[in-house]
mmCIF file of C-alpha atoms in Angstrom:
data_model
loop_
_atom_site.group_PDB
_atom_site.id
_atom_site.type_symbol
_atom_site.label_atom_id
_atom_site.label_comp_id
_atom_site.label_asym_id
_atom_site.label_seq_id
_atom_site.Cartn_x
_atom_site.Cartn_y
_atom_site.Cartn_z
ATOM 1 C CA MET A 71 53.051 -64.634 34.083
ATOM 2 C CA GLN A 72 53.613 -61.306 36.025
ATOM 3 C CA ARG A 73 56.432 -59.007 36.091
ATOM 4 C CA PHE A 74 59.047 -59.961 38.703
ATOM 5 C CA THR A 75 62.730 -60.014 39.617
ATOM 6 C CA ILE A 76 64.759 -63.101 39.342
ATOM 7 C CA ALA A 77 68.198 -63.536 40.802
ATOM 8 C CA CYS A 78 71.056 -65.979 40.559
ATOM 9 C CA ALA A 79 73.449 -66.340 43.578
ATOM 10 C CA GLN A 80 76.798 -67.641 42.249
ATOM 11 C CA PHE A 81 79.055 -68.570 45.297
ATOM 12 C CA ALA A 82 81.711 -71.085 46.071
ATOM 13 C CA VAL A 83 80.771 -74.106 48.347
ATOM 14 C CA THR A 84 82.845 -76.001 50.777
ATOM 15 C CA PRO A 85 83.372 -79.397 49.178
ATOM 16 C CA MET A 86 81.180 -82.121 50.956
ATOM 17 C CA ALA A 87 80.325 -79.848 53.928
ATOM 18 C CA VAL A 88 76.576 -80.208 53.826
ATOM 19 C CA ARG A 89 75.396 -78.224 56.921
ATOM 20 C CA GLU A 90 77.849 -75.437 56.267
ATOM 21 C CA ASN A 91 76.801 -75.104 52.653
ATOM 22 C CA VAL A 92 73.129 -75.120 53.625
ATOM 23 C CA GLN A 93 73.783 -72.077 55.811
ATOM 24 C CA LYS A 94 75.993 -70.372 53.180
ATOM 25 C CA ALA A 95 73.191 -70.845 50.631
ATOM 26 C CA ILE A 96 70.616 -69.348 52.976
ATOM 27 C CA ALA A 97 72.990 -66.241 53.478
ATOM 28 C CA TRP A 98 73.285 -65.715 49.890
ATOM 29 C CA VAL A 99 69.607 -65.836 49.269
ATOM 30 C CA GLU A 100 69.171 -63.306 52.047
ATOM 31 C CA ARG A 101 71.767 -61.076 50.367
ATOM 32 C CA ALA A 102 70.060 -61.547 46.960
ATOM 33 C CA VAL A 103 66.630 -60.604 48.388
ATOM 34 C CA ARG A 104 68.130 -57.544 50.253
ATOM 35 C CA GLU A 105 70.086 -56.212 47.335
ATOM 36 C CA THR A 106 67.904 -56.885 44.394
ATOM 37 C CA SER A 107 64.284 -57.474 45.925
ATOM 38 C CA ALA A 108 64.269 -60.684 44.026
ATOM 39 C CA GLN A 109 61.258 -62.846 44.358
ATOM 40 C CA LEU A 110 62.772 -66.015 42.860
ATOM 41 C CA VAL A 111 66.453 -66.947 43.625
ATOM 42 C CA VAL A 112 68.345 -69.665 41.906
ATOM 43 C CA LEU A 113 71.358 -71.306 43.340
ATOM 44 C CA PRO A 114 74.157 -73.545 41.578
ATOM 45 C CA GLU A 115 73.985 -77.147 41.032
ATOM 46 C CA THR A 116 74.551 -79.586 43.933
ATOM 47 C CA VAL A 117 75.020 -76.738 46.316
ATOM 48 C CA THR A 118 75.231 -78.907 49.480
ATOM 49 C CA THR A 119 78.435 -80.727 48.387
ATOM 50 C CA GLY A 120 79.819 -79.583 45.121
ATOM 51 C CA PHE A 121 79.413 -81.606 41.965
ATOM 52 C CA THR A 122 82.069 -84.183 42.174
ATOM 53 C CA PRO A 123 82.034 -86.071 45.651
ATOM 54 C CA ASP A 124 84.944 -87.754 47.253
ATOM 55 C CA CYS A 125 83.052 -90.722 48.248
ATOM 56 C CA SER A 126 80.959 -93.658 46.858
ATOM 57 C CA ALA A 127 77.319 -93.464 45.946
ATOM 58 C CA GLU A 128 76.486 -95.370 49.070
ATOM 59 C CA GLU A 129 78.441 -92.916 51.292
ATOM 60 C CA LEU A 130 76.925 -89.988 49.386
ATOM 61 C CA TRP A 131 73.464 -91.428 50.008
ATOM 62 C CA ALA A 132 74.145 -91.377 53.709
ATOM 63 C CA LEU A 133 75.517 -87.966 53.726
ATOM 64 C CA VAL A 134 72.514 -86.278 51.980
ATOM 65 C CA ASP A 135 68.763 -86.515 52.654
ATOM 66 C CA THR A 136 65.333 -86.941 51.187
ATOM 67 C CA LEU A 137 63.355 -83.907 49.634
ATOM 68 C CA PRO A 138 61.872 -82.571 51.709
ATOM 69 C CA GLY A 139 63.749 -83.608 54.881
ATOM 70 C CA PRO A 140 65.844 -82.206 57.734
ATOM 71 C CA MET A 141 68.547 -81.146 55.297
ATOM 72 C CA THR A 142 66.369 -78.639 53.485
ATOM 73 C CA GLU A 143 64.093 -77.619 56.420
ATOM 74 C CA PRO A 144 66.320 -74.425 57.076
ATOM 75 C CA VAL A 145 65.823 -73.435 53.326
ATOM 76 C CA ALA A 146 62.118 -73.975 53.597
ATOM 77 C CA GLN A 147 62.092 -71.742 56.622
ATOM 78 C CA ALA A 148 64.200 -69.177 54.911
ATOM 79 C CA ALA A 149 61.787 -69.072 51.959
ATOM 80 C CA ARG A 150 58.880 -68.655 54.385
ATOM 81 C CA ARG A 151 60.686 -65.955 56.449
ATOM 82 C CA LEU A 152 61.745 -63.894 53.328
ATOM 83 C CA GLY A 153 58.409 -64.592 51.392
ATOM 84 C CA VAL A 154 60.450 -65.682 48.361
ATOM 85 C CA TYR A 155 60.806 -68.744 45.926
ATOM 86 C CA ILE A 156 64.066 -70.548 46.179
ATOM 87 C CA VAL A 157 65.458 -73.099 43.721
ATOM 88 C CA PHE A 158 67.654 -75.271 45.805
ATOM 89 C CA PRO A 159 69.835 -77.972 44.005
ATOM 90 C CA THR A 160 71.207 -80.790 45.893
ATOM 91 C CA TYR A 161 71.951 -84.461 45.744
ATOM 92 C CA GLU A 162 68.818 -86.242 46.961
ATOM 93 C CA ARG A 163 68.742 -89.531 48.848
ATOM 94 C CA GLY A 164 66.756 -92.090 46.921
ATOM 95 C CA PRO A 165 64.630 -95.016 48.193
ATOM 96 C CA GLU A 166 67.619 -97.492 48.398
ATOM 97 C CA ARG A 167 71.083 -97.194 49.750
ATOM 98 C CA GLY A 168 73.237 -96.034 46.799
ATOM 99 C CA VAL A 169 70.391 -94.420 44.728
ATOM 100 C CA VAL A 170 71.262 -90.844 44.643
ATOM 101 C CA TYR A 171 69.507 -88.302 42.419
ATOM 102 C CA ASN A 172 71.016 -84.962 41.128
ATOM 103 C CA SER A 173 67.955 -82.813 42.005
ATOM 104 C CA ALA A 174 66.493 -79.351 42.035
ATOM 105 C CA ALA A 175 63.912 -78.447 44.680
ATOM 106 C CA LEU A 176 61.574 -75.420 44.227
ATOM 107 C CA PHE A 177 60.416 -74.005 47.660
ATOM 108 C CA GLY A 178 57.551 -71.427 47.727
ATOM 109 C CA PRO A 179 57.206 -68.376 49.859
ATOM 110 C CA ASP A 180 55.034 -70.604 52.438
ATOM 111 C CA GLY A 181 58.012 -72.814 52.876
ATOM 112 C CA GLU A 182 56.292 -75.673 50.950
ATOM 113 C CA LEU A 183 58.092 -77.808 48.432
ATOM 114 C CA LEU A 184 56.261 -76.961 45.296
ATOM 115 C CA GLY A 185 58.277 -79.070 42.859
ATOM 116 C CA ARG A 186 61.194 -81.479 42.510
ATOM 117 C CA TYR A 187 63.155 -82.262 39.395
ATOM 118 C CA ARG A 188 65.724 -85.087 39.120
ATOM 119 C CA LYS A 189 68.374 -84.622 36.453
ATOM 120 C CA THR A 190 67.373 -86.521 33.387
ATOM 121 C CA HIS A 191 70.671 -86.016 31.353
ATOM 122 C CA LEU A 192 73.412 -87.017 33.557
ATOM 123 C CA PHE A 193 77.053 -86.116 32.588
ATOM 124 C CA PRO A 194 78.772 -89.309 31.624
ATOM 125 C CA THR A 195 81.223 -89.171 34.562
ATOM 126 C CA GLU A 196 78.382 -88.810 37.099
ATOM 127 C CA ARG A 197 76.286 -91.789 35.919
ATOM 128 C CA LEU A 198 76.051 -94.588 38.264
ATOM 129 C CA SER A 199 75.999 -97.000 35.362
ATOM 130 C CA GLY A 200 79.356 -95.642 34.060
ATOM 131 C CA GLY A 201 81.151 -95.710 37.427
ATOM 132 C CA GLY A 202 79.796 -92.515 38.877
ATOM 133 C CA TRP A 203 77.292 -91.830 41.711
ATOM 134 C CA SER A 204 74.047 -90.538 40.207
ATOM 135 C CA THR A 205 70.844 -92.271 39.106
ATOM 136 C CA PRO A 206 68.741 -90.409 36.434
ATOM 137 C CA GLY A 207 65.300 -89.015 36.690
ATOM 138 C CA HIS A 208 62.717 -89.425 33.838
ATOM 139 C CA GLU A 209 60.312 -86.616 33.951
ATOM 140 C CA ALA A 210 60.242 -82.998 32.606
ATOM 141 C CA VAL A 211 58.911 -80.839 35.472
ATOM 142 C CA VAL A 212 57.245 -77.383 35.225
ATOM 143 C CA VAL A 213 55.715 -75.904 38.349
ATOM 144 C CA GLU A 214 52.840 -73.494 38.267
ATOM 145 C CA THR A 215 53.353 -70.334 40.479
ATOM 146 C CA PRO A 216 51.784 -66.930 40.710
ATOM 147 C CA LEU A 217 54.935 -65.392 39.241
ATOM 148 C CA ALA A 218 55.289 -67.725 36.310
ATOM 149 C CA ASN A 219 55.241 -71.301 35.092
ATOM 150 C CA VAL A 220 58.726 -72.469 36.083
ATOM 151 C CA GLY A 221 60.543 -75.309 34.427
ATOM 152 C CA LEU A 222 63.286 -76.997 36.208
ATOM 153 C CA THR A 223 66.484 -78.347 34.469
ATOM 154 C CA ILE A 224 70.233 -79.073 35.551
ATOM 155 C CA CYS A 225 73.383 -78.342 33.736
ATOM 156 C CA TYR A 226 74.110 -81.003 31.024
ATOM 157 C CA ASP A 227 70.366 -80.920 30.345
ATOM 158 C CA GLY A 228 70.921 -77.683 28.528
ATOM 159 C CA ASP A 229 72.698 -79.644 25.749
ATOM 160 C CA PHE A 230 69.393 -81.427 24.877
ATOM 161 C CA PRO A 231 66.855 -79.113 23.188
ATOM 162 C CA GLU A 232 64.163 -81.854 23.390
ATOM 163 C CA LEU A 233 63.928 -81.454 27.186
ATOM 164 C CA TYR A 234 63.532 -77.738 27.034
ATOM 165 C CA ARG A 235 60.892 -77.968 24.203
ATOM 166 C CA CYS A 236 58.964 -80.531 26.442
ATOM 167 C CA GLU A 237 58.968 -78.102 29.267
ATOM 168 C CA ALA A 238 57.874 -75.289 27.011
ATOM 169 C CA ILE A 239 55.057 -77.324 25.532
ATOM 170 C CA LYS A 240 54.033 -78.024 29.208
ATOM 171 C CA GLY A 241 53.579 -74.339 29.695
ATOM 172 C CA ALA A 242 57.044 -73.156 31.011
ATOM 173 C CA GLU A 243 57.644 -69.385 30.884
ATOM 174 C CA VAL A 244 60.736 -69.473 32.781
ATOM 175 C CA ILE A 245 63.298 -72.296 32.783
ATOM 176 C CA VAL A 246 66.024 -72.431 35.442
ATOM 177 C CA ARG A 247 69.398 -74.098 34.806
ATOM 178 C CA PRO A 248 71.515 -74.718 38.056
ATOM 179 C CA ALA A 249 74.777 -75.871 36.763
ATOM 180 C CA ALA A 250 78.390 -76.934 37.503
ATOM 181 C CA LEU A 251 79.622 -76.486 33.939
ATOM 182 C CA LEU A 252 83.345 -76.738 33.086
ATOM 183 C CA ARG A 253 83.647 -76.948 29.281
ATOM 184 C CA SER A 254 83.789 -73.328 28.048
ATOM 185 C CA PHE A 255 82.045 -70.084 28.289
ATOM 186 C CA GLU A 256 81.108 -70.179 24.538
ATOM 187 C CA ILE A 257 79.306 -73.441 25.015
ATOM 188 C CA TRP A 258 77.710 -72.090 28.181
ATOM 189 C CA GLU A 259 76.519 -68.913 26.583
ATOM 190 C CA MET A 260 75.444 -70.544 23.201
ATOM 191 C CA THR A 261 73.327 -73.313 24.904
ATOM 192 C CA ASN A 262 71.522 -70.914 27.312
ATOM 193 C CA ARG A 263 70.766 -68.299 24.583
ATOM 194 C CA ALA A 264 69.684 -71.006 22.085
ATOM 195 C CA ARG A 265 67.318 -72.761 24.632
ATOM 196 C CA ALA A 266 65.800 -69.366 25.404
ATOM 197 C CA TYR A 267 65.299 -68.549 21.724
ATOM 198 C CA ASP A 268 64.224 -72.033 20.649
ATOM 199 C CA ASN A 269 61.248 -71.966 23.017
ATOM 200 C CA HIS A 270 60.497 -68.330 23.695
ATOM 201 C CA VAL A 271 61.205 -68.617 27.377
ATOM 202 C CA TYR A 272 63.377 -67.063 29.924
ATOM 203 C CA ILE A 273 66.472 -68.887 31.135
ATOM 204 C CA ALA A 274 68.020 -68.317 34.475
ATOM 205 C CA ALA A 275 71.200 -70.276 34.418
ATOM 206 C CA CYS A 276 73.321 -70.307 37.751
ATOM 207 C CA ASN A 277 76.721 -71.835 37.375
ATOM 208 C CA ALA A 278 78.971 -72.982 40.030
ATOM 209 C CA ILE A 279 82.141 -71.077 41.006
ATOM 210 C CA GLY A 280 85.375 -72.301 42.818
ATOM 211 C CA PRO A 281 86.542 -75.979 43.558
ATOM 212 C CA ASP A 282 84.864 -79.216 44.335
ATOM 213 C CA ALA A 283 86.199 -82.314 45.892
ATOM 214 C CA GLY A 284 87.346 -83.837 42.715
ATOM 215 C CA GLY A 285 89.671 -80.960 41.938
ATOM 216 C CA ASN A 286 87.488 -79.254 39.266
ATOM 217 C CA TYR A 287 87.270 -75.434 39.437
ATOM 218 C CA TYR A 288 84.208 -73.815 37.950
ATOM 219 C CA PHE A 289 84.073 -70.560 36.000
ATOM 220 C CA GLY A 290 80.698 -69.067 37.039
ATOM 221 C CA HIS A 291 79.421 -66.609 34.472
ATOM 222 C CA SER A 292 75.859 -67.194 35.439
ATOM 223 C CA MET A 293 73.370 -65.413 33.191
ATOM 224 C CA ILE A 294 69.757 -64.482 32.640
ATOM 225 C CA VAL A 295 68.492 -64.551 29.180
ATOM 226 C CA SER A 296 65.268 -63.338 27.529
ATOM 227 C CA PRO A 297 62.878 -65.251 25.145
ATOM 228 C CA ILE A 298 64.625 -63.322 22.084
ATOM 229 C CA ALA A 299 68.074 -64.423 23.277
ATOM 230 C CA GLN A 300 69.016 -61.089 25.019
ATOM 231 C CA VAL A 301 71.480 -61.620 27.883
ATOM 232 C CA LEU A 302 69.707 -59.513 30.513
ATOM 233 C CA ALA A 303 72.296 -60.128 33.208
ATOM 234 C CA LEU A 304 75.837 -61.738 33.273
ATOM 235 C CA ALA A 305 78.134 -62.657 36.173
ATOM 236 C CA ARG A 306 81.915 -62.782 36.056
ATOM 237 C CA GLY A 307 84.123 -65.470 37.398
ATOM 238 C CA THR A 308 83.761 -64.439 41.028
ATOM 239 C CA GLU A 309 81.203 -64.863 43.773
ATOM 240 C CA GLU A 310 78.422 -62.516 42.989
ATOM 241 C CA ILE A 311 74.574 -62.005 42.487
ATOM 242 C CA ILE A 312 72.936 -61.185 39.213
ATOM 243 C CA ALA A 313 69.340 -60.193 38.772
ATOM 244 C CA ALA A 314 66.904 -59.036 36.206
ATOM 245 C CA GLU A 315 63.226 -57.831 36.015
ATOM 246 C CA LEU A 316 61.326 -60.271 33.677
ATOM 247 C CA ASP A 317 58.734 -58.634 31.366
ATOM 248 C CA PRO A 318 55.489 -60.565 30.918
ATOM 249 C CA ASP A 319 55.281 -59.469 27.255
ATOM 250 C CA PRO A 320 58.708 -60.395 25.977
ATOM 251 C CA ILE A 321 58.181 -61.418 22.333
ATOM 252 C CA ARG A 322 56.379 -58.347 20.803
ATOM 253 C CA TYR A 323 59.595 -57.497 18.711
ATOM 254 C CA VAL A 324 61.783 -59.709 16.602
ATOM 255 C CA THR A 325 64.984 -58.776 18.577
ATOM 256 C CA TYR A 326 66.044 -56.410 21.461
ATOM 257 C CA GLY A 327 66.489 -52.835 20.285
ATOM 258 C CA ALA A 328 64.238 -53.227 17.233
ATOM 259 C CA ARG A 329 60.662 -52.232 16.640
ATOM 260 C CA THR A 330 59.928 -54.814 13.953
ATOM 261 C CA PRO A 331 56.884 -56.784 15.065
ATOM 262 C CA MET A 332 57.310 -60.478 15.985
ATOM 263 C CA ILE A 333 55.235 -62.459 13.535
ATOM 264 C CA PHE A 334 56.445 -66.088 14.470
ATOM 265 C CA ASP A 335 55.998 -68.514 17.425
ATOM 266 C CA HIS A 336 58.548 -71.315 17.558
ATOM 267 C CA LEU A 337 56.058 -73.552 19.422
ATOM 268 C CA GLU A 338 53.034 -73.032 17.089
ATOM 269 C CA ASP A 339 55.071 -73.096 13.886
ATOM 270 C CA ARG A 340 56.626 -76.533 14.423
ATOM 271 C CA ASN A 341 56.008 -79.026 11.446
ATOM 272 C CA LEU A 342 55.222 -82.066 13.679
ATOM 273 C CA ALA A 343 55.165 -84.314 10.603
ATOM 274 C CA ALA A 344 58.915 -83.751 10.189
ATOM 275 C CA TYR A 345 59.823 -85.151 13.629
ATOM 276 C CA GLU A 346 58.648 -88.737 13.297
ATOM 277 C CA GLY A 347 62.135 -90.064 14.101
ATOM 278 C CA ILE A 348 62.830 -87.959 17.148
ATOM 279 C CA LEU A 349 62.527 -90.769 19.662
ATOM 280 C CA THR A 350 64.709 -93.168 17.695
ATOM 281 C CA PRO A 351 67.953 -94.136 19.574
ATOM 282 C CA ALA A 352 71.059 -92.952 17.831
ATOM 283 C CA ARG A 353 74.836 -92.411 18.022
ATOM 284 C CA SER A 354 76.823 -89.598 16.461
ATOM 285 C CA ARG A 355 78.547 -90.429 13.249
ATOM 286 C CA PHE A 356 81.767 -88.958 14.843
ATOM 287 C CA GLU A 357 83.555 -90.942 17.523
ATOM 288 C CA PRO A 358 84.406 -89.393 20.973
ATOM 289 C CA ALA A 359 87.675 -90.060 22.706
ATOM 290 C CA ARG A 360 85.855 -92.440 25.079
ATOM 291 C CA ARG A 361 82.341 -93.671 25.244
ATOM 292 C CA ILE A 362 80.705 -94.067 28.685
ATOM 293 C CA PRO A 363 77.589 -96.198 28.218
ATOM 294 C CA MET A 364 74.227 -94.606 28.656
ATOM 295 C CA ARG A 365 71.681 -96.554 30.437
ATOM 296 C CA ASN A 366 68.142 -95.149 31.468
ATOM 297 C CA ASP A 367 67.658 -97.171 34.614
#
């Protein structure tokens, strides 16, 4: 990993207006690069439409596009023109009508699609199997770049330490988390800082702001967190850009502001024998108000 600047561009989309939102996203990337000299810019979850659509999965499939495809070609061109990496989250058209993935694409400074991640942990209301519109992905994705090894995740994924651990094991140094999170700032902050600290990785979490077509209003507060859980940059509940310079030697000391040497490594120090049951299906001993069935197809 090299020293570089990462930015999160937190802005409100126009619900369901794909072309308008693509142009708006490019304008915010341009602003982030201009104002912060960022080399990697992260955008919020489902930036082409907003999180909750006002249509069926079949109609959403027709509205969006494949990755790569004509919908994201202007983004690829912007990455090439600006010479930067862009994490562009969008609903992605699948191989059959009605198959829609909640995806994040990483475009490189040559305009090429370097990696694509399909959200593996769908929020219950978005699951196609539960009456929603999204089909899950099944792969942890880490993309090697000259800046860093970049892991891709999306929103509710952040509640699942296992995915972040898998990406850290695959070599991730920075994990991005585009999101449209509604629950609370405390949950948002805690999961971002915990996933960073659990795995000794940087987390760049870009949350949505403003309304979507379902009447939800997102609170923003994007953040960039260091591998020792220090919040390096924090947005407010408004449209704005945050940025931080990432140090390639971030775990020399046990915590920020200290000079006590770090003597542990959360990956190396795992006791693998204790995790025998980690892949066992399970349910909480406590009952939620309503269960939406989880299916992995």
